[in-house]
């Protein structure tokens, strides 16, 4: 997924947790980062004009 997003020029960051298992101690922090990223990607561009 990372490579596909990068190829499509979508801002993306890969966070790899060495030796990580599910769930890992900081999972709540990463889930919040994922949610923020999704919100940023789905937020409509304010410069776009919507059609009626």
PQR file with spaces between the fields and no chain letter, atoms N, CA, C, O and H, PARSE charges and radii, in Angstrom:
ATOM       1  N    UNK     1       0.827   -1.178    0.000 -0.4000 1.5000
ATOM       2  CA   UNK     1       0.000    0.000    0.000 -0.0000 2.0000
ATOM       3  C    UNK     1       0.879    1.253    0.000  0.5500 1.7000
ATOM       4  O    UNK     1       0.600    2.220   -0.709 -0.5500 1.4000
ATOM       5  N    UNK     2       1.937    1.220    0.800 -0.4000 1.5000
ATOM       6  CA   UNK     2       2.834    2.366    0.876 -0.0000 2.0000
ATOM       7  C    UNK     2       3.375    2.720   -0.503  0.5500 1.7000
ATOM       8  O    UNK     2       3.351    3.883   -0.904 -0.5500 1.4000
ATOM       9  H    UNK     2       2.164    0.434    1.375  0.4000 1.0000
ATOM      10  N    UNK     3       3.861    1.720   -1.226 -0.4000 1.5000
ATOM      11  CA   UNK     3       4.442    1.957   -2.552 -0.0000 2.0000
ATOM      12  C    UNK     3       3.403    2.505   -3.525  0.5500 1.7000
ATOM      13  O    UNK     3       3.707    3.394   -4.320 -0.5500 1.4000
ATOM      14  H    UNK     3       3.880    0.774   -0.900  0.4000 1.0000
ATOM      15  N    UNK     4       2.187    1.984   -3.468 -0.4000 1.5000
ATOM      16  CA   UNK     4       1.133    2.447   -4.373 -0.0000 2.0000
ATOM      17  C    UNK     4       0.759    3.895   -4.078  0.5500 1.7000
ATOM      18  O    UNK     4       0.570    4.683   -5.005 -0.5500 1.4000
ATOM      19  H    UNK     4       1.940    1.262   -2.822  0.4000 1.0000
ATOM      20  N    UNK     5       0.649    4.253   -2.808 -0.4000 1.5000
ATOM      21  CA   UNK     5       0.322    5.630   -2.447 -0.0000 2.0000
ATOM      22  C    UNK     5       1.451    6.571   -2.841  0.5500 1.7000
ATOM      23  O    UNK     5       1.209    7.657   -3.366 -0.5500 1.4000
ATOM      24  H    UNK     5       0.802    3.613   -2.056  0.4000 1.0000
ATOM      25  N    UNK     6       2.676    6.153   -2.587 -0.4000 1.5000
ATOM      26  CA   UNK     6       3.831    6.967   -2.951 -0.0000 2.0000
ATOM      27  C    UNK     6       3.879    7.177   -4.469  0.5500 1.7000
ATOM      28  O    UNK     6       4.150    8.284   -4.934 -0.5500 1.4000
ATOM      29  H    UNK     6       2.873    5.270   -2.160  0.4000 1.0000
ATOM      30  N    UNK     7       3.619    6.123   -5.234 -0.4000 1.5000
ATOM      31  CA   UNK     7       3.624    6.203   -6.696 -0.0000 2.0000
ATOM      32  C    UNK     7       2.543    7.159   -7.198  0.5500 1.7000
ATOM      33  O    UNK     7       2.718    7.817   -8.224 -0.5500 1.4000
ATOM      34  H    UNK     7       3.399    5.223   -4.856  0.4000 1.0000
ATOM      35  N    UNK     8       1.423    7.234   -6.469 -0.4000 1.5000
ATOM      36  CA   UNK     8       0.317    8.112   -6.844 -0.0000 2.0000
ATOM      37  C    UNK     8       0.496    9.522   -6.290  0.5500 1.7000
ATOM      38  O    UNK     8      -0.417   10.343   -6.376 -0.5500 1.4000
ATOM      39  H    UNK     8       1.281    6.700   -5.636  0.4000 1.0000
ATOM      40  N    UNK     9       1.673    9.811   -5.718 -0.4000 1.5000
ATOM      41  CA   UNK     9       1.981   11.127   -5.140 -0.0000 2.0000
ATOM      42  C    UNK     9       1.049   11.508   -3.995  0.5500 1.7000
ATOM      43  O    UNK     9       0.725   12.681   -3.808 -0.5500 1.4000
ATOM      44  H    UNK     9       2.415    9.144   -5.648  0.4000 1.0000
ATOM      45  N    UNK    10       0.624   10.505   -3.231 -0.4000 1.5000
ATOM      46  CA   UNK    10      -0.187   10.746   -2.040 -0.0000 2.0000
ATOM      47  C    UNK    10       0.777   10.845   -0.861  0.5500 1.7000
ATOM      48  O    UNK    10       1.630    9.973   -0.696 -0.5500 1.4000
ATOM      49  H    UNK    10       0.887    9.552   -3.383  0.4000 1.0000
ATOM      50  N    UNK    11       0.659   11.896   -0.032 -0.4000 1.5000
ATOM      51  CA   UNK    11       1.543   11.997    1.129 -0.0000 2.0000
ATOM      52  C    UNK    11       1.339   10.783    2.044  0.5500 1.7000
ATOM      53  O    UNK    11       0.223   10.522    2.493 -0.5500 1.4000
ATOM      54  H    UNK    11      -0.034   12.604   -0.167  0.4000 1.0000
ATOM      55  N    UNK    12       2.401   10.057    2.311 -0.4000 1.5000
ATOM      56  CA   UNK    12       2.289    8.833    3.104 -0.0000 2.0000
ATOM      57  C    UNK    12       3.556    8.646    3.930  0.5500 1.7000
ATOM      58  O    UNK    12       4.650    9.005    3.495 -0.5500 1.4000
ATOM      59  H    UNK    12       3.308   10.269    1.946  0.4000 1.0000
ATOM      60  N    UNK    13       3.400    8.086    5.116 -0.4000 1.5000
ATOM      61  CA   UNK    13       4.522    7.769    5.989 -0.0000 2.0000
ATOM      62  C    UNK    13       4.368    6.325    6.440  0.5500 1.7000
ATOM      63  O    UNK    13       3.283    5.906    6.845 -0.5500 1.4000
ATOM      64  H    UNK    13       2.512    7.795    5.470  0.4000 1.0000
ATOM      65  N    UNK    14       5.446    5.574    6.370 -0.4000 1.5000
ATOM      66  CA   UNK    14       5.436    4.190    6.835 -0.0000 2.0000
ATOM      67  C    UNK    14       6.033    4.152    8.232  0.5500 1.7000
ATOM      68  O    UNK    14       7.154    4.609    8.454 -0.5500 1.4000
ATOM      69  H    UNK    14       6.327    5.915    6.041  0.4000 1.0000
ATOM      70  N    UNK    15       5.278    3.607    9.163 -0.4000 1.5000
ATOM      71  CA   UNK    15       5.755    3.446   10.535 -0.0000 2.0000
ATOM      72  C    UNK    15       5.903    1.948   10.782  0.5500 1.7000
ATOM      73  O    UNK    15       4.909    1.232   10.900 -0.5500 1.4000
ATOM      74  H    UNK    15       4.368    3.235    8.983  0.4000 1.0000
ATOM      75  N    UNK    16       7.144    1.480   10.860 -0.4000 1.5000
ATOM      76  CA   UNK    16       7.414    0.057   11.084 -0.0000 2.0000
ATOM      77  C    UNK    16       7.825   -0.159   12.534  0.5500 1.7000
ATOM      78  O    UNK    16       8.687    0.549   13.053 -0.5500 1.4000
ATOM      79  H    UNK    16       7.951    2.062   10.765  0.4000 1.0000
ATOM      80  N    UNK    17       7.217   -1.119   13.172 -0.4000 1.5000
ATOM      81  CA   UNK    17       7.520   -1.446   14.567 -0.0000 2.0000
ATOM      82  C    UNK    17       8.294   -2.753   14.598  0.5500 1.7000
ATOM      83  O    UNK    17       7.721   -3.822   14.388 -0.5500 1.4000
ATOM      84  H    UNK    17       6.517   -1.694   12.750  0.4000 1.0000
ATOM      85  N    UNK    18       9.604   -2.672   14.860 -0.4000 1.5000
ATOM      86  CA   UNK    18      10.426   -3.878   14.911 -0.0000 2.0000
ATOM      87  C    UNK    18       9.974   -4.771   16.057  0.5500 1.7000
ATOM      88  O    UNK    18       9.776   -4.318   17.184 -0.5500 1.4000
ATOM      89  H    UNK    18      10.069   -1.803   15.030  0.4000 1.0000
ATOM      90  N    UNK    19       9.820   -6.032   15.743 -0.4000 1.5000
ATOM      91  CA   UNK    19       9.418   -6.994   16.761 -0.0000 2.0000
ATOM      92  C    UNK    19       8.008   -6.783   17.256  0.5500 1.7000
ATOM      93  O    UNK    19       7.597   -7.369   18.258 -0.5500 1.4000
ATOM      94  H    UNK    19       9.980   -6.399   14.827  0.4000 1.0000
ATOM      95  N    UNK    20       7.264   -5.946   16.555 -0.4000 1.5000
ATOM      96  CA   UNK    20       5.912   -5.627   16.983 -0.0000 2.0000
ATOM      97  C    UNK    20       4.957   -6.790   16.811  0.5500 1.7000
ATOM      98  O    UNK    20       5.070   -7.581   15.874 -0.5500 1.4000
ATOM      99  H    UNK    20       7.597   -5.470   15.741  0.4000 1.0000
ATOM     100  N    UNK    21       4.036   -6.874   17.714 -0.4000 1.5000
ATOM     101  CA   UNK    21       2.960   -7.853   17.628 -0.0000 2.0000
ATOM     102  C    UNK    21       1.653   -7.096   17.749  0.5500 1.7000
ATOM     103  O    UNK    21       1.657   -5.878   17.923 -0.5500 1.4000
ATOM     104  H    UNK    21       3.944   -6.231   18.475  0.4000 1.0000
ATOM     105  N    UNK    22       0.566   -7.781   17.663 -0.4000 1.5000
ATOM     106  CA   UNK    22      -0.737   -7.133   17.802 -0.0000 2.0000
ATOM     107  C    UNK    22      -1.332   -7.528   19.135  0.5500 1.7000
ATOM     108  O    UNK    22      -1.373   -8.723   19.427 -0.5500 1.4000
ATOM     109  H    UNK    22       0.563   -8.771   17.522  0.4000 1.0000
ATOM     110  N    UNK    23      -1.782   -6.634   19.941 -0.4000 1.5000
ATOM     111  CA   UNK    23      -1.570   -5.190   19.862 -0.0000 2.0000
ATOM     112  C    UNK    23      -0.229   -4.831   20.482  0.5500 1.7000
ATOM     113  O    UNK    23       0.287   -5.556   21.332 -0.5500 1.4000
ATOM     114  H    UNK    23      -1.749   -5.663   19.704  0.4000 1.0000
ATOM     115  N    UNK    24       0.329   -3.715   20.053 -0.4000 1.5000
ATOM     116  CA   UNK    24       1.584   -3.226   20.618 -0.0000 2.0000
ATOM     117  C    UNK    24       1.262   -2.091   21.580  0.5500 1.7000
ATOM     118  O    UNK    24       0.175   -1.517   21.517 -0.5500 1.4000
ATOM     119  H    UNK    24      -0.090   -3.126   19.362  0.4000 1.0000
ATOM     120  N    UNK    25       2.197   -1.761   22.471 -0.4000 1.5000
ATOM     121  CA   UNK    25       1.908   -0.794   23.546 -0.0000 2.0000
ATOM     122  C    UNK    25       1.442    0.585   23.079  0.5500 1.7000
ATOM     123  O    UNK    25       0.648    1.222   23.771 -0.5500 1.4000
ATOM     124  H    UNK    25       3.080   -2.228   22.522  0.4000 1.0000
ATOM     125  N    UNK    26       1.912    1.060   21.931 -0.4000 1.5000
ATOM     126  CA   UNK    26       1.547    2.412   21.485 -0.0000 2.0000
ATOM     127  C    UNK    26       0.507    2.389   20.368  0.5500 1.7000
ATOM     128  O    UNK    26       0.414    3.340   19.592 -0.5500 1.4000
ATOM     129  H    UNK    26       2.557    0.542   21.369  0.4000 1.0000
ATOM     130  N    UNK    27      -0.272    1.317   20.278 -0.4000 1.5000
ATOM     131  CA   UNK    27      -1.233    1.187   19.175 -0.0000 2.0000
ATOM     132  C    UNK    27      -2.210    2.367   19.135  0.5500 1.7000
ATOM     133  O    UNK    27      -2.603    2.806   18.055 -0.5500 1.4000
ATOM     134  H    UNK    27      -0.196    0.544   20.908  0.4000 1.0000
ATOM     135  N    UNK    28      -2.599    2.878   20.294 -0.4000 1.5000
ATOM     136  CA   UNK    28      -3.561    3.990   20.319 -0.0000 2.0000
ATOM     137  C    UNK    28      -2.994    5.235   19.643  0.5500 1.7000
ATOM     138  O    UNK    28      -3.724    5.974   18.982 -0.5500 1.4000
ATOM     139  H    UNK    28      -2.280    2.521   21.172  0.4000 1.0000
ATOM     140  N    UNK    29      -1.695    5.465   19.809 -0.4000 1.5000
ATOM     141  CA   UNK    29      -1.058    6.615   19.154 -0.0000 2.0000
ATOM     142  C    UNK    29      -1.062    6.448   17.639  0.5500 1.7000
ATOM     143  O    UNK    29      -1.346    7.398   16.910 -0.5500 1.4000
ATOM     144  H    UNK    29      -1.102    4.865   20.346  0.4000 1.0000
ATOM     145  N    UNK    30      -0.749    5.251   17.166 -0.4000 1.5000
ATOM     146  CA   UNK    30      -0.708    5.017   15.725 -0.0000 2.0000
ATOM     147  C    UNK    30      -2.103    5.054   15.112  0.5500 1.7000
ATOM     148  O    UNK    30      -2.275    5.554   14.001 -0.5500 1.4000
ATOM     149  H    UNK    30      -0.518    4.480   17.759  0.4000 1.0000
ATOM     150  N    UNK    31      -3.096    4.532   15.822 -0.4000 1.5000
ATOM     151  CA   UNK    31      -4.472    4.578   15.314 -0.0000 2.0000
ATOM     152  C    UNK    31      -4.912    6.032   15.163  0.5500 1.7000
ATOM     153  O    UNK    31      -5.588    6.371   14.191 -0.5500 1.4000
ATOM     154  H    UNK    31      -2.956    4.126   16.725  0.4000 1.0000
ATOM     155  N    UNK    32      -4.543    6.887   16.098 -0.4000 1.5000
ATOM     156  CA   UNK    32      -4.880    8.309   15.994 -0.0000 2.0000
ATOM     157  C    UNK    32      -4.195    8.936   14.780  0.5500 1.7000
ATOM     158  O    UNK    32      -4.805    9.741   14.077 -0.5500 1.4000
ATOM     159  H    UNK    32      -3.994    6.612   16.887  0.4000 1.0000
ATOM     160  N    UNK    33      -2.932    8.575   14.526 -0.4000 1.5000
ATOM     161  CA   UNK    33      -2.219    9.096   13.352 -0.0000 2.0000
ATOM     162  C    UNK    33      -2.880    8.624   12.063  0.5500 1.7000
ATOM     163  O    UNK    33      -3.009    9.392   11.109 -0.5500 1.4000
ATOM     164  H    UNK    33      -2.437    7.920   15.097  0.4000 1.0000
ATOM     165  N    UNK    34      -3.297    7.364   12.033 -0.4000 1.5000
ATOM     166  CA   UNK    34      -3.978    6.827   10.848 -0.0000 2.0000
ATOM     167  C    UNK    34      -5.282    7.580   10.611  0.5500 1.7000
ATOM     168  O    UNK    34      -5.586    7.954    9.478 -0.5500 1.4000
ATOM     169  H    UNK    34      -3.193    6.740   12.807  0.4000 1.0000
ATOM     170  N    UNK    35      -6.047    7.801   11.662 -0.4000 1.5000
ATOM     171  CA   UNK    35      -7.317    8.518   11.529 -0.0000 2.0000
ATOM     172  C    UNK    35      -7.091    9.942   11.031  0.5500 1.7000
ATOM     173  O    UNK    35      -7.842   10.426   10.185 -0.5500 1.4000
ATOM     174  H    UNK    35      -5.801    7.496   12.582  0.4000 1.0000
ATOM     175  N    UNK    36      -6.071   10.615   11.543 -0.4000 1.5000
ATOM     176  CA   UNK    36      -5.755   11.972   11.083 -0.0000 2.0000
ATOM     177  C    UNK    36      -5.382   11.968    9.606  0.5500 1.7000
ATOM     178  O    UNK    36      -5.785   12.861    8.861 -0.5500 1.4000
ATOM     179  H    UNK    36      -5.461   10.222   12.231  0.4000 1.0000
ATOM     180  N    UNK    37      -4.606   10.956    9.174 -0.4000 1.5000
ATOM     181  CA   UNK    37      -4.194   10.864    7.771 -0.0000 2.0000
ATOM     182  C    UNK    37      -5.415   10.635    6.880  0.5500 1.7000
ATOM     183  O    UNK    37      -5.556   11.272    5.836 -0.5500 1.4000
ATOM     184  H    UNK    37      -4.278   10.230    9.780  0.4000 1.0000
ATOM     185  N    UNK    38      -6.295    9.724    7.296 -0.4000 1.5000
ATOM     186  CA   UNK    38      -7.502    9.455    6.504 -0.0000 2.0000
ATOM     187  C    UNK    38      -8.353   10.712    6.414  0.5500 1.7000
ATOM     188  O    UNK    38      -8.840   11.051    5.336 -0.5500 1.4000
ATOM     189  H    UNK    38      -6.180    9.207    8.144  0.4000 1.0000
ATOM     190  N    UNK    39      -8.538   11.405    7.527 -0.4000 1.5000
ATOM     191  CA   UNK    39      -9.307   12.656    7.504 -0.0000 2.0000
ATOM     192  C    UNK    39      -8.702   13.653    6.528  0.5500 1.7000
ATOM     193  O    UNK    39      -9.429   14.299    5.774 -0.5500 1.4000
ATOM     194  H    UNK    39      -8.142   11.130    8.403  0.4000 1.0000
ATOM     195  N    UNK    40      -7.387   13.785    6.534 -0.4000 1.5000
ATOM     196  CA   UNK    40      -6.719   14.736    5.637 -0.0000 2.0000
ATOM     197  C    UNK    40      -6.915   14.345    4.176  0.5500 1.7000
ATOM     198  O    UNK    40      -7.054   15.217    3.319 -0.5500 1.4000
ATOM     199  H    UNK    40      -6.797   13.260    7.147  0.4000 1.0000
ATOM     200  N    UNK    41      -6.927   13.048    3.883 -0.4000 1.5000
ATOM     201  CA   UNK    41      -7.093   12.599    2.504 -0.0000 2.0000
ATOM     202  C    UNK    41      -8.527   12.766    2.022  0.5500 1.7000
ATOM     203  O    UNK    41      -8.758   13.004    0.836 -0.5500 1.4000
ATOM     204  H    UNK    41      -6.815   12.339    4.579  0.4000 1.0000
ATOM     205  N    UNK    42      -9.485   12.647    2.921 -0.4000 1.5000
ATOM     206  CA   UNK    42     -10.896   12.721    2.543 -0.0000 2.0000
ATOM     207  C    UNK    42     -11.464   14.130    2.623  0.5500 1.7000
ATOM     208  O    UNK    42     -12.565   14.387    2.135 -0.5500 1.4000
ATOM     209  H    UNK    42      -9.298   12.454    3.885  0.4000 1.0000
ATOM     210  N    UNK    43     -10.723   15.037    3.232 -0.4000 1.5000
ATOM     211  CA   UNK    43     -11.195   16.416    3.368 -0.0000 2.0000
ATOM     212  C    UNK    43     -11.273   17.035    1.982  0.5500 1.7000
ATOM     213  O    UNK    43     -10.302   16.989    1.226 -0.5500 1.4000
ATOM     214  H    UNK    43      -9.829   14.828    3.629  0.4000 1.0000
ATOM     215  N    UNK    44     -12.423   17.615    1.640 -0.4000 1.5000
ATOM     216  CA   UNK    44     -12.527   18.236    0.308 -0.0000 2.0000
ATOM     217  C    UNK    44     -11.561   19.403    0.166  0.5500 1.7000
ATOM     218  O    UNK    44     -11.319   20.155    1.111 -0.5500 1.4000
ATOM     219  H    UNK    44     -13.212   17.652    2.254  0.4000 1.0000
ATOM     220  N    UNK    45     -11.024   19.532   -1.021 -0.4000 1.5000
ATOM     221  CA   UNK    45     -10.125   20.637   -1.334 -0.0000 2.0000
ATOM     222  C    UNK    45     -10.941   21.924   -1.305  0.5500 1.7000
ATOM     223  O    UNK    45     -11.924   22.054   -2.035 -0.5500 1.4000
ATOM     224  H    UNK    45     -11.220   18.921   -1.788  0.4000 1.0000
ATOM     225  N    UNK    46     -10.544   22.859   -0.480 -0.4000 1.5000
ATOM     226  CA   UNK    46     -11.316   24.095   -0.321 -0.0000 2.0000
ATOM     227  C    UNK    46     -11.301   24.961   -1.568  0.5500 1.7000
ATOM     228  O    UNK    46     -12.105   25.885   -1.687 -0.5500 1.4000
ATOM     229  H    UNK    46      -9.745   22.754    0.113  0.4000 1.0000
ATOM     230  N    UNK    47     -10.390   24.673   -2.510 -0.4000 1.5000
ATOM     231  CA   UNK    47     -10.338   25.478   -3.729 -0.0000 2.0000
ATOM     232  C    UNK    47     -11.298   24.957   -4.793  0.5500 1.7000
ATOM     233  O    UNK    47     -11.528   25.622   -5.803 -0.5500 1.4000
ATOM     234  H    UNK    47      -9.737   23.921   -2.414  0.4000 1.0000
ATOM     235  N    UNK    48     -11.857   23.770   -4.569 -0.4000 1.5000
ATOM     236  CA   UNK    48     -12.782   23.212   -5.545 -0.0000 2.0000
ATOM     237  C    UNK    48     -14.141   23.884   -5.418  0.5500 1.7000
ATOM     238  O    UNK    48     -14.590   24.220   -4.322 -0.5500 1.4000
ATOM     239  H    UNK    48     -11.670   23.230   -3.748  0.4000 1.0000
ATOM     240  N    UNK    49     -14.776   24.068   -6.552 -0.4000 1.5000
ATOM     241  CA   UNK    49     -16.125   24.633   -6.565 -0.0000 2.0000
ATOM     242  C    UNK    49     -17.085   23.477   -6.748  0.5500 1.7000
ATOM     243  O    UNK    49     -16.977   22.721   -7.714 -0.5500 1.4000
ATOM     244  H    UNK    49     -14.412   23.795   -7.442  0.4000 1.0000
ATOM     245  N    UNK    50     -18.027   23.335   -5.825 -0.4000 1.5000
ATOM     246  CA   UNK    50     -18.977   22.234   -5.946 -0.0000 2.0000
ATOM     247  C    UNK    50     -20.113   22.615   -6.887  0.5500 1.7000
ATOM     248  O    UNK    50     -20.549   23.765   -6.940 -0.5500 1.4000
ATOM     249  H    UNK    50     -18.114   23.949   -5.040  0.4000 1.0000
ATOM     250  N    UNK    51     -20.569   21.628   -7.615 -0.4000 1.5000
ATOM     251  CA   UNK    51     -21.679   21.821   -8.552 -0.0000 2.0000
ATOM     252  C    UNK    51     -22.991   21.713   -7.791  0.5500 1.7000
ATOM     253  O    UNK    51     -23.111   20.896   -6.878 -0.5500 1.4000
ATOM     254  H    UNK    51     -20.215   20.694   -7.573  0.4000 1.0000
ATOM     255  N    UNK    52     -23.978   22.528   -8.157 -0.4000 1.5000
ATOM     256  CA   UNK    52     -25.287   22.435   -7.470 -0.0000 2.0000
ATOM     257  C    UNK    52     -26.008   21.149   -7.797  0.5500 1.7000
ATOM     258  O    UNK    52     -27.113   20.919   -7.305 -0.5500 1.4000
ATOM     259  H    UNK    52     -23.881   23.191   -8.899  0.4000 1.0000
